[in-house]
CSV table of C-alpha atoms in Angstrom, one decimal:
chain,number,residue,atom,x,y,z
A,1,MET,CA,0.0,0.1,0.0
A,2,ALA,CA,1.4,3.5,-0.9
A,3,LEU,CA,2.5,5.8,1.9
A,4,PRO,CA,0.5,8.9,2.7
A,5,ARG,CA,1.5,11.9,0.6
A,6,SER,CA,2.7,13.9,3.8
A,7,ILE,CA,5.1,11.2,5.0
A,8,ARG,CA,6.5,10.6,1.4
A,9,ARG,CA,7.4,14.2,1.2
A,10,THR,CA,9.0,14.3,4.7
A,11,SER,CA,12.9,14.0,4.8
A,12,PRO,CA,14.3,11.2,6.9
A,13,ILE,CA,16.5,13.8,8.8
A,14,THR,CA,13.3,15.6,9.9
A,15,LEU,CA,11.9,12.4,11.3
A,16,VAL,CA,15.1,11.7,13.2
A,17,LEU,CA,15.2,15.3,14.7
A,18,ALA,CA,11.6,15.0,15.7
A,19,ALA,CA,12.3,11.8,17.4
A,20,LEU,CA,15.2,13.2,19.3
A,21,LEU,CA,13.3,16.3,20.4
A,22,SER,CA,10.5,14.0,21.7
A,23,ILE,CA,12.9,11.9,23.7
A,24,GLY,CA,14.6,15.0,25.1
A,25,PHE,CA,11.2,16.5,26.1
A,26,LEU,CA,10.2,13.3,27.9
A,27,PHE,CA,13.6,13.1,29.7
A,28,PHE,CA,13.2,16.8,30.9
A,29,ILE,CA,9.7,16.1,32.2
A,30,LEU,CA,10.4,12.8,33.9
A,31,SER,CA,13.8,13.3,35.4
A,32,PRO,CA,14.4,15.0,38.8
A,33,SER,CA,15.3,18.6,38.8
A,34,SER,CA,19.0,19.4,38.9
A,35,ASN,CA,18.4,22.1,41.4
A,36,ALA,CA,16.2,20.1,43.8
A,37,ASP,CA,18.4,21.1,46.7
A,38,ALA,CA,17.8,24.7,46.0
A,39,VAL,CA,14.1,24.2,45.6
A,40,SER,CA,14.0,22.2,48.9
A,41,THR,CA,15.9,24.9,50.7
A,42,ALA,CA,13.6,27.6,49.4
A,43,LYS,CA,10.5,25.7,50.4
A,44,ARG,CA,11.9,25.1,53.9
A,45,LYS,CA,12.7,28.8,54.3
A,46,LEU,CA,9.2,29.7,53.2
A,47,GLU,CA,7.6,27.2,55.6
A,48,SER,CA,9.6,28.6,58.5
A,49,ALA,CA,9.1,32.2,57.6
A,50,ALA,CA,7.8,34.6,60.1
A,51,ALA,CA,4.1,35.5,59.4
A,52,HIS,CA,4.1,38.8,61.2
A,53,PRO,CA,6.6,41.6,62.1
A,54,LEU,CA,6.3,40.7,65.8
A,55,SER,CA,7.5,37.1,65.0
A,56,PRO,CA,10.9,36.0,66.2
A,57,PRO,CA,13.7,37.8,64.2
A,58,THR,CA,15.7,34.6,63.7
A,59,ALA,CA,13.1,33.5,61.1
A,60,PRO,CA,12.9,35.0,57.6
A,61,PHE,CA,10.1,37.5,57.3
A,62,VAL,CA,7.6,37.4,54.4
A,63,LYS,CA,5.4,40.4,54.2
A,64,PRO,CA,1.7,39.4,54.6
A,65,ASP,CA,-0.8,39.8,51.7
A,66,THR,CA,-2.7,43.0,52.3
A,67,SER,CA,-4.3,43.2,48.9
A,68,VAL,CA,-7.8,42.4,50.3
A,69,ASP,CA,-9.2,45.6,51.8
A,70,ALA,CA,-5.5,46.5,52.8
A,71,VAL,CA,-6.0,44.9,56.2
A,72,ASN,CA,-3.1,43.2,57.9
A,73,LYS,CA,-3.6,39.8,59.4
A,74,PRO,CA,-3.7,39.8,63.2
A,75,PRO,CA,-0.6,38.6,65.1
A,76,PRO,CA,-0.4,34.8,65.2
A,77,VAL,CA,-0.8,33.0,68.5
A,78,VAL,CA,1.9,30.4,68.3
A,79,HIS,CA,2.9,27.7,70.8
A,80,TYR,CA,6.7,27.1,71.0
A,81,HIS,CA,7.8,23.8,72.5
A,82,LEU,CA,11.3,24.6,73.8
A,83,ASN,CA,11.8,21.0,75.0
A,84,ASN,CA,11.9,20.0,71.4
A,85,VAL,CA,14.8,22.4,70.7
A,86,THR,CA,18.0,20.2,70.5
A,87,THR,CA,21.7,20.8,70.9
A,88,THR,CA,23.5,17.7,69.8
A,89,VAL,CA,27.0,16.7,68.6
A,90,ASP,CA,25.5,16.4,65.0
A,91,PRO,CA,23.7,19.7,64.5
A,92,ILE,CA,23.5,19.5,60.7
A,93,THR,CA,21.7,16.1,60.7
A,94,ASN,CA,19.3,17.4,63.5
A,95,GLN,CA,18.7,20.7,61.6
A,96,GLU,CA,19.7,22.9,64.6
A,97,THR,CA,19.6,26.6,64.1
A,98,ILE,CA,22.7,28.7,64.8
A,99,LEU,CA,22.6,32.4,65.8
A,100,ILE,CA,25.8,34.1,65.0
A,101,LEU,CA,26.1,37.4,66.9
A,102,THR,CA,28.7,40.1,66.3
A,103,PRO,CA,29.2,43.5,67.9
A,104,LEU,CA,30.6,45.4,65.1
A,105,ALA,CA,32.4,48.8,65.2
A,106,ARG,CA,34.4,48.3,62.0
A,107,PHE,CA,33.7,46.2,59.0
A,108,TYR,CA,36.5,43.9,58.0
A,109,GLN,CA,36.1,42.1,54.6
A,110,GLY,CA,38.1,39.2,56.0
A,111,TYR,CA,35.5,38.7,58.7
A,112,TRP,CA,32.7,38.6,56.2
A,113,ASN,CA,34.6,36.4,53.8
A,114,ASN,CA,35.2,34.0,56.6
A,115,VAL,CA,31.5,33.9,57.6
A,116,LEU,CA,30.6,33.2,54.0
A,117,ALA,CA,33.0,30.3,53.9
A,118,LEU,CA,31.5,28.5,56.9
A,119,SER,CA,30.4,25.1,55.7
A,120,TYR,CA,27.3,24.9,58.1
A,121,PRO,CA,24.2,25.2,56.0
A,122,HIS,CA,23.5,28.9,55.7
A,123,SER,CA,19.7,28.2,55.7
A,124,LEU,CA,20.2,27.2,59.4
A,125,ILE,CA,22.2,30.3,60.2
A,126,ALA,CA,20.8,33.6,61.5
A,127,LEU,CA,23.1,36.6,61.8
A,128,GLY,CA,22.8,39.5,64.2
A,129,PHE,CA,24.9,42.7,64.4
A,130,ILE,CA,24.9,45.7,66.8
A,131,ILE,CA,26.8,48.8,65.6
A,132,PRO,CA,27.5,52.1,67.5
A,133,LYS,CA,25.9,55.3,66.3
A,134,THR,CA,29.2,57.0,65.4
A,135,LYS,CA,30.8,58.2,62.2
A,136,GLU,CA,32.9,55.0,62.1
A,137,GLY,CA,29.8,53.0,62.9
A,138,ASN,CA,28.0,54.6,60.0
A,139,THR,CA,30.8,53.6,57.7
A,140,ALA,CA,30.7,50.1,59.0
A,141,THR,CA,26.9,49.9,58.5
A,142,THR,CA,27.1,51.0,54.9
A,143,ALA,CA,29.8,48.4,54.1
A,144,LEU,CA,28.0,45.7,55.9
A,145,GLN,CA,24.7,46.4,54.2
A,146,ALA,CA,26.4,46.3,50.8
A,147,ALA,CA,27.9,42.9,51.7
A,148,ILE,CA,24.6,41.6,52.9
A,149,ALA,CA,22.8,42.8,49.7
A,150,ALA,CA,25.2,40.9,47.6
A,151,CYS,CA,24.9,37.8,49.6
A,152,GLN,CA,21.2,37.6,50.0
A,153,SER,CA,20.6,38.2,46.3
A,154,GLY,CA,23.1,35.6,45.3
A,155,PRO,CA,22.8,31.8,45.1
A,156,GLU,CA,20.1,30.3,47.3
A,157,ALA,CA,22.5,28.0,49.1
A,158,LYS,CA,24.7,30.9,50.1
A,159,ARG,CA,21.9,33.0,51.7
A,160,PHE,CA,21.3,33.2,55.4
A,161,ALA,CA,18.0,32.5,57.1
A,162,SER,CA,17.8,36.0,58.5
A,163,ILE,CA,20.0,39.0,59.2
A,164,THR,CA,19.3,41.7,61.9
A,165,ILE,CA,21.2,44.9,62.3
A,166,LEU,CA,20.8,47.0,65.4
A,167,ARG,CA,22.2,50.4,66.2
A,168,GLN,CA,23.3,51.0,69.8
A,169,ASP,CA,21.0,53.3,71.7
A,170,PHE,CA,23.9,54.7,74.0
A,171,ASP,CA,27.1,56.5,73.2
A,172,PRO,CA,30.3,54.4,73.1
A,173,PRO,CA,32.8,55.2,75.9
A,174,LEU,CA,35.8,55.5,73.5
A,175,SER,CA,36.0,57.8,70.6
A,176,SER,CA,38.5,55.5,68.8
A,177,GLN,CA,38.4,51.9,68.1
A,178,ASP,CA,42.1,51.6,67.4
A,179,GLU,CA,43.6,48.5,69.1
A,180,SER,CA,46.0,50.6,71.3
A,181,GLU,CA,43.2,52.6,72.6
A,182,ARG,CA,40.9,49.7,73.2
A,183,HIS,CA,43.4,47.8,75.3
A,184,LYS,CA,44.5,50.7,77.6
A,185,LYS,CA,44.0,49.5,81.2
A,186,GLU,CA,42.3,52.7,82.2
A,187,ASN,CA,39.6,52.2,79.6
A,188,GLN,CA,38.7,48.6,80.4
A,189,LYS,CA,35.9,49.1,82.9
A,190,ALA,CA,34.0,51.6,80.7
A,191,ARG,CA,34.7,49.7,77.6
A,192,ARG,CA,33.7,46.3,78.9
A,193,SER,CA,30.6,47.7,80.5
A,194,ALA,CA,29.5,49.2,77.2
A,195,MET,CA,30.5,45.9,75.4
A,196,SER,CA,28.3,44.0,77.9
A,197,ARG,CA,25.3,46.3,77.2
A,198,ALA,CA,25.8,45.9,73.5
A,199,ARG,CA,26.1,42.1,73.7
A,200,ASN,CA,23.0,41.8,75.9
A,201,SER,CA,20.8,44.1,73.7
A,202,LEU,CA,21.9,42.0,70.7
A,203,LEU,CA,21.2,38.7,72.4
A,204,PHE,CA,17.8,39.5,73.9
A,205,THR,CA,16.6,41.1,70.7
A,206,THR,CA,17.6,38.3,68.3
A,207,ILE,CA,17.4,35.0,70.1
A,208,GLY,CA,14.3,33.1,68.9
A,209,PRO,CA,12.4,30.0,70.2
A,210,SER,CA,14.0,27.8,67.6
A,211,THR,CA,17.6,28.9,68.3
A,212,SER,CA,19.7,25.9,69.4
A,213,TRP,CA,23.2,27.5,69.6
A,214,VAL,CA,24.6,31.0,69.9
A,215,LEU,CA,28.0,31.7,68.3
A,216,TRP,CA,29.6,34.9,69.5
A,217,LEU,CA,32.0,36.0,66.8
A,218,ASP,CA,34.0,39.2,67.0
A,219,SER,CA,34.1,41.4,63.9
A,220,ASP,CA,37.9,41.2,63.8
A,221,ILE,CA,38.1,37.4,63.6
A,222,VAL,CA,39.2,36.9,60.0
A,223,GLU,CA,40.2,33.3,59.9
A,224,THR,CA,38.5,30.2,61.3
A,225,PRO,CA,38.2,26.6,60.0
A,226,PRO,CA,35.2,26.4,57.6
A,227,THR,CA,33.8,23.7,59.9
A,228,LEU,CA,34.1,25.8,63.0
A,229,ILE,CA,30.4,25.3,64.1
A,230,GLN,CA,30.4,21.5,63.6
A,231,ASP,CA,33.8,21.1,65.2
A,232,MET,CA,32.8,23.0,68.3
A,233,ALA,CA,29.4,21.6,68.6
A,234,SER,CA,30.8,18.0,68.4
A,235,HIS,CA,32.2,18.5,71.9
A,236,ASP,CA,28.6,18.8,73.3
A,237,LYS,CA,29.8,21.6,75.9
A,238,PRO,CA,27.4,24.3,77.1
A,239,VAL,CA,30.0,26.9,76.8
A,240,LEU,CA,33.1,26.4,74.7
A,241,VAL,CA,35.8,28.7,73.4
A,242,PRO,CA,38.8,28.1,71.0
A,243,ASN,CA,42.2,29.7,71.3
A,244,CYS,CA,42.4,33.1,69.6
A,245,PHE,CA,45.8,33.8,68.0
A,246,GLN,CA,47.1,36.4,65.6
A,247,ARG,CA,49.3,36.0,62.5
A,248,TYR,CA,52.3,38.3,62.3
A,249,THR,CA,55.8,38.6,60.9
A,250,ASN,CA,58.4,37.9,63.6
A,251,ASP,CA,61.9,39.5,64.0
A,252,ASP,CA,63.5,37.1,61.7
A,253,GLY,CA,61.0,38.1,58.9
A,254,LYS,CA,59.2,34.9,59.0
A,255,ALA,CA,55.5,34.3,59.2
A,256,ASP,CA,54.5,33.3,62.8
A,257,THR,CA,51.5,33.3,65.2
A,258,ARG,CA,51.1,34.6,68.7
A,259,PRO,CA,48.4,34.6,71.5
A,260,TYR,CA,45.9,37.3,71.3
A,261,ASP,CA,43.0,36.7,73.7
A,262,TYR,CA,44.0,36.2,77.4
A,263,ASN,CA,40.5,36.2,78.8
A,264,SER,CA,40.2,32.4,78.8
A,265,TRP,CA,41.7,31.1,82.0
A,266,GLN,CA,41.7,28.8,85.0
A,267,ASP,CA,41.5,30.7,88.3
A,268,SER,CA,44.2,30.9,90.9
A,269,GLN,CA,44.2,31.3,94.7
A,270,VAL,CA,46.2,34.6,94.2
A,271,ALA,CA,43.3,36.0,92.0
A,272,ALA,CA,40.8,34.8,94.6
A,273,ASP,CA,42.6,36.5,97.4
A,274,MET,CA,43.0,39.6,95.3
A,275,GLY,CA,39.2,39.8,94.7
A,276,ALA,CA,38.6,39.2,98.5
A,277,SER,CA,40.5,42.4,99.3
A,278,MET,CA,38.7,44.6,96.6
A,279,GLN,CA,35.8,46.9,96.9
A,280,PRO,CA,32.5,45.4,95.4
A,281,ASP,CA,32.7,47.6,92.2
A,282,GLU,CA,36.3,46.8,91.5
A,283,ILE,CA,37.4,44.4,88.8
A,284,ILE,CA,40.3,42.1,88.1
A,285,LEU,CA,41.8,42.6,84.6
A,286,GLU,CA,43.8,39.8,82.8
A,287,GLY,CA,46.7,40.4,80.5
A,288,TYR,CA,48.4,43.3,82.2
A,289,ALA,CA,51.9,42.9,83.5
A,290,ASP,CA,51.2,45.0,86.7
A,291,ILE,CA,48.3,42.8,87.7
A,292,ALA,CA,49.8,39.4,88.5
A,293,THR,CA,46.9,37.0,88.9
A,294,TYR,CA,49.0,33.8,88.3
A,295,ARG,CA,46.0,32.3,86.6
A,296,THR,CA,46.5,29.6,84.1
A,297,LEU,CA,46.0,31.2,80.7
A,298,MET,CA,44.7,29.0,77.9
A,299,ALA,CA,46.6,31.1,75.4
A,300,MET,CA,49.9,30.0,77.0
A,301,THR,CA,49.1,26.4,77.0
A,302,ALA,CA,48.6,26.0,73.3
A,303,ASP,CA,50.4,23.3,71.3
A,304,LYS,CA,51.3,24.8,67.9
A,305,SER,CA,52.9,21.7,66.5
A,306,GLU,CA,51.5,20.1,63.3
A,307,ASN,CA,50.6,16.8,65.0
A,308,ARG,CA,48.8,18.5,67.9
A,309,ASN,CA,45.5,17.2,69.3
A,310,ASP,CA,43.1,19.9,68.3
A,311,ARG,CA,40.2,18.1,70.1
A,312,ALA,CA,41.9,18.5,73.5
A,313,VAL,CA,39.5,20.1,76.0
A,314,ILE,CA,40.2,21.9,79.3
A,315,PRO,CA,37.8,23.3,82.0
A,316,LEU,CA,37.8,27.1,82.4
A,317,ASP,CA,36.7,29.7,84.9
A,318,GLY,CA,36.9,32.6,82.5
A,319,VAL,CA,36.2,32.8,78.7
A,320,GLY,CA,37.0,35.3,76.0
A,321,GLY,CA,34.4,36.3,73.4
A,322,THR,CA,36.3,36.3,70.2
A,323,ALA,CA,34.6,33.0,69.1
A,324,LEU,CA,32.4,31.6,71.8
A,325,LEU,CA,29.9,28.9,71.3
A,326,VAL,CA,27.0,28.8,73.8
A,327,LYS,CA,24.1,26.4,74.0
A,328,ALA,CA,21.0,28.7,73.7
A,329,GLU,CA,19.5,27.2,76.9
A,330,VAL,CA,22.4,28.6,78.9
A,331,HIS,CA,21.3,32.2,77.8
A,332,ARG,CA,17.7,31.3,78.3
A,333,ASP,CA,18.5,30.2,81.9
A,334,GLY,CA,19.7,33.8,82.5
A,335,ALA,CA,23.4,33.9,81.8
A,336,MET,CA,24.2,37.2,80.3
A,337,PHE,CA,27.1,39.6,80.2
A,338,PRO,CA,27.3,41.7,83.4
A,339,PRO,CA,27.9,45.4,82.6
A,340,PHE,CA,28.8,45.8,86.3
A,341,ALA,CA,31.3,44.1,88.6
A,342,PHE,CA,30.1,40.5,89.1
A,343,TYR,CA,32.5,38.8,91.6
A,344,HIS,CA,35.0,41.3,90.4
A,345,LEU,CA,34.5,40.2,86.7
A,346,MET,CA,32.8,41.8,83.7
A,347,GLU,CA,31.7,41.1,80.2
A,348,THR,CA,32.7,37.6,78.9
A,349,GLU,CA,34.7,36.7,82.0
A,350,GLY,CA,31.6,37.7,84.1
A,351,PHE,CA,29.4,35.7,81.9
A,352,ALA,CA,31.5,32.6,82.5
A,353,LYS,CA,31.2,33.2,86.3
A,354,MET,CA,27.4,33.7,85.9
A,355,ALA,CA,27.0,30.5,83.8
A,356,ARG,CA,29.0,28.4,86.3
A,357,ARG,CA,26.8,29.8,89.2
A,358,LEU,CA,23.8,28.6,87.2
A,359,GLY,CA,25.4,25.1,87.0
A,360,TRP,CA,26.8,25.2,83.5
A,361,GLY,CA,30.4,24.3,82.8
A,362,CYS,CA,32.8,26.4,80.7
A,363,TRP,CA,35.4,24.7,78.5
A,364,GLY,CA,38.2,25.7,76.2
A,365,LEU,CA,40.0,24.2,73.2
A,366,PRO,CA,43.7,25.1,73.7
A,367,ASN,CA,44.9,23.6,70.4
A,368,TYR,CA,42.0,24.7,68.1
A,369,PHE,CA,42.8,28.2,66.7
A,370,VAL,CA,40.9,31.2,65.3
A,371,TYR,CA,42.8,34.2,64.1
A,372,HIS,CA,42.4,37.8,64.9
A,373,TYR,CA,43.0,40.7,62.5
A,374,ASN,CA,46.4,42.2,62.8
A,375,GLU,CA,46.3,46.0,62.8
């Protein structure tokens, strides 16, 4: 039987191309999407999004639909089961949210690059900043907002769950944030009191009911392992601090490292006796040659060898705040940063004392390093 006229006039090449296009179309329809992870992340973010401006700031906020009579929905009544919030040695598998908090007076690109490089899923990370209302603070805010805009409009996997920027509602005690000015002994009490107020304001404003961990990360920490959060959480300690060092060029012209933060220590009887003889509002300062406390400083116990045990853990009585991981329940129990003399301690050292008085242990990683910017 003769073929239909339409088929007889069709080129064999046309038929082959049509068959290939049909197969390609079926493969596209039936195969799983190549960006399934991104779609899943976006769906999870939307499902966990805050429904109202009064919702917890650690959730991404989606503006409500006001197109119908321009009436906002009433604030939701939500039940939060805090007993279901976990803090485990495997926070990624258990989808535990991390709140990274940074008091920021200057914007360092190295700090931001390091935060972007953290391998913990960014969809589980909320960021919070508090910045002083100064000329330098305004410059830092502008730079931070530009960096945030680039990040949050970039690839879905690199975006953070939420970002909060606060401006301090009180004047900073120091006119300059230069390192030499910040570390003058006569400036410490006023400076640490102001830092405590800033930390507390930032903490109490941003911590949400789903927050599992709080990572305090100073704005001048420019280098950490990308696995910082997972590494520290794996120790399952309520309060944990790594050793903060600084890279520099030594007198021989070679690259070297040196201790930077001396606020992580084990107490001594000398320091205890010193405190017993002080007035209630006096504080003991660490890291100054004329105040000999004879405490055991974690910074001086570090093993810098290549074959060191970076999982070694020691108990501490005082902690620094350059990179401090805290289980959120410690803060929820009431442990904050005293802006006043608390057992002759303030700020992060006072926080450690308060946490221990509440029954929480404080620990340090002497051979696990983070690095401070070198001015």
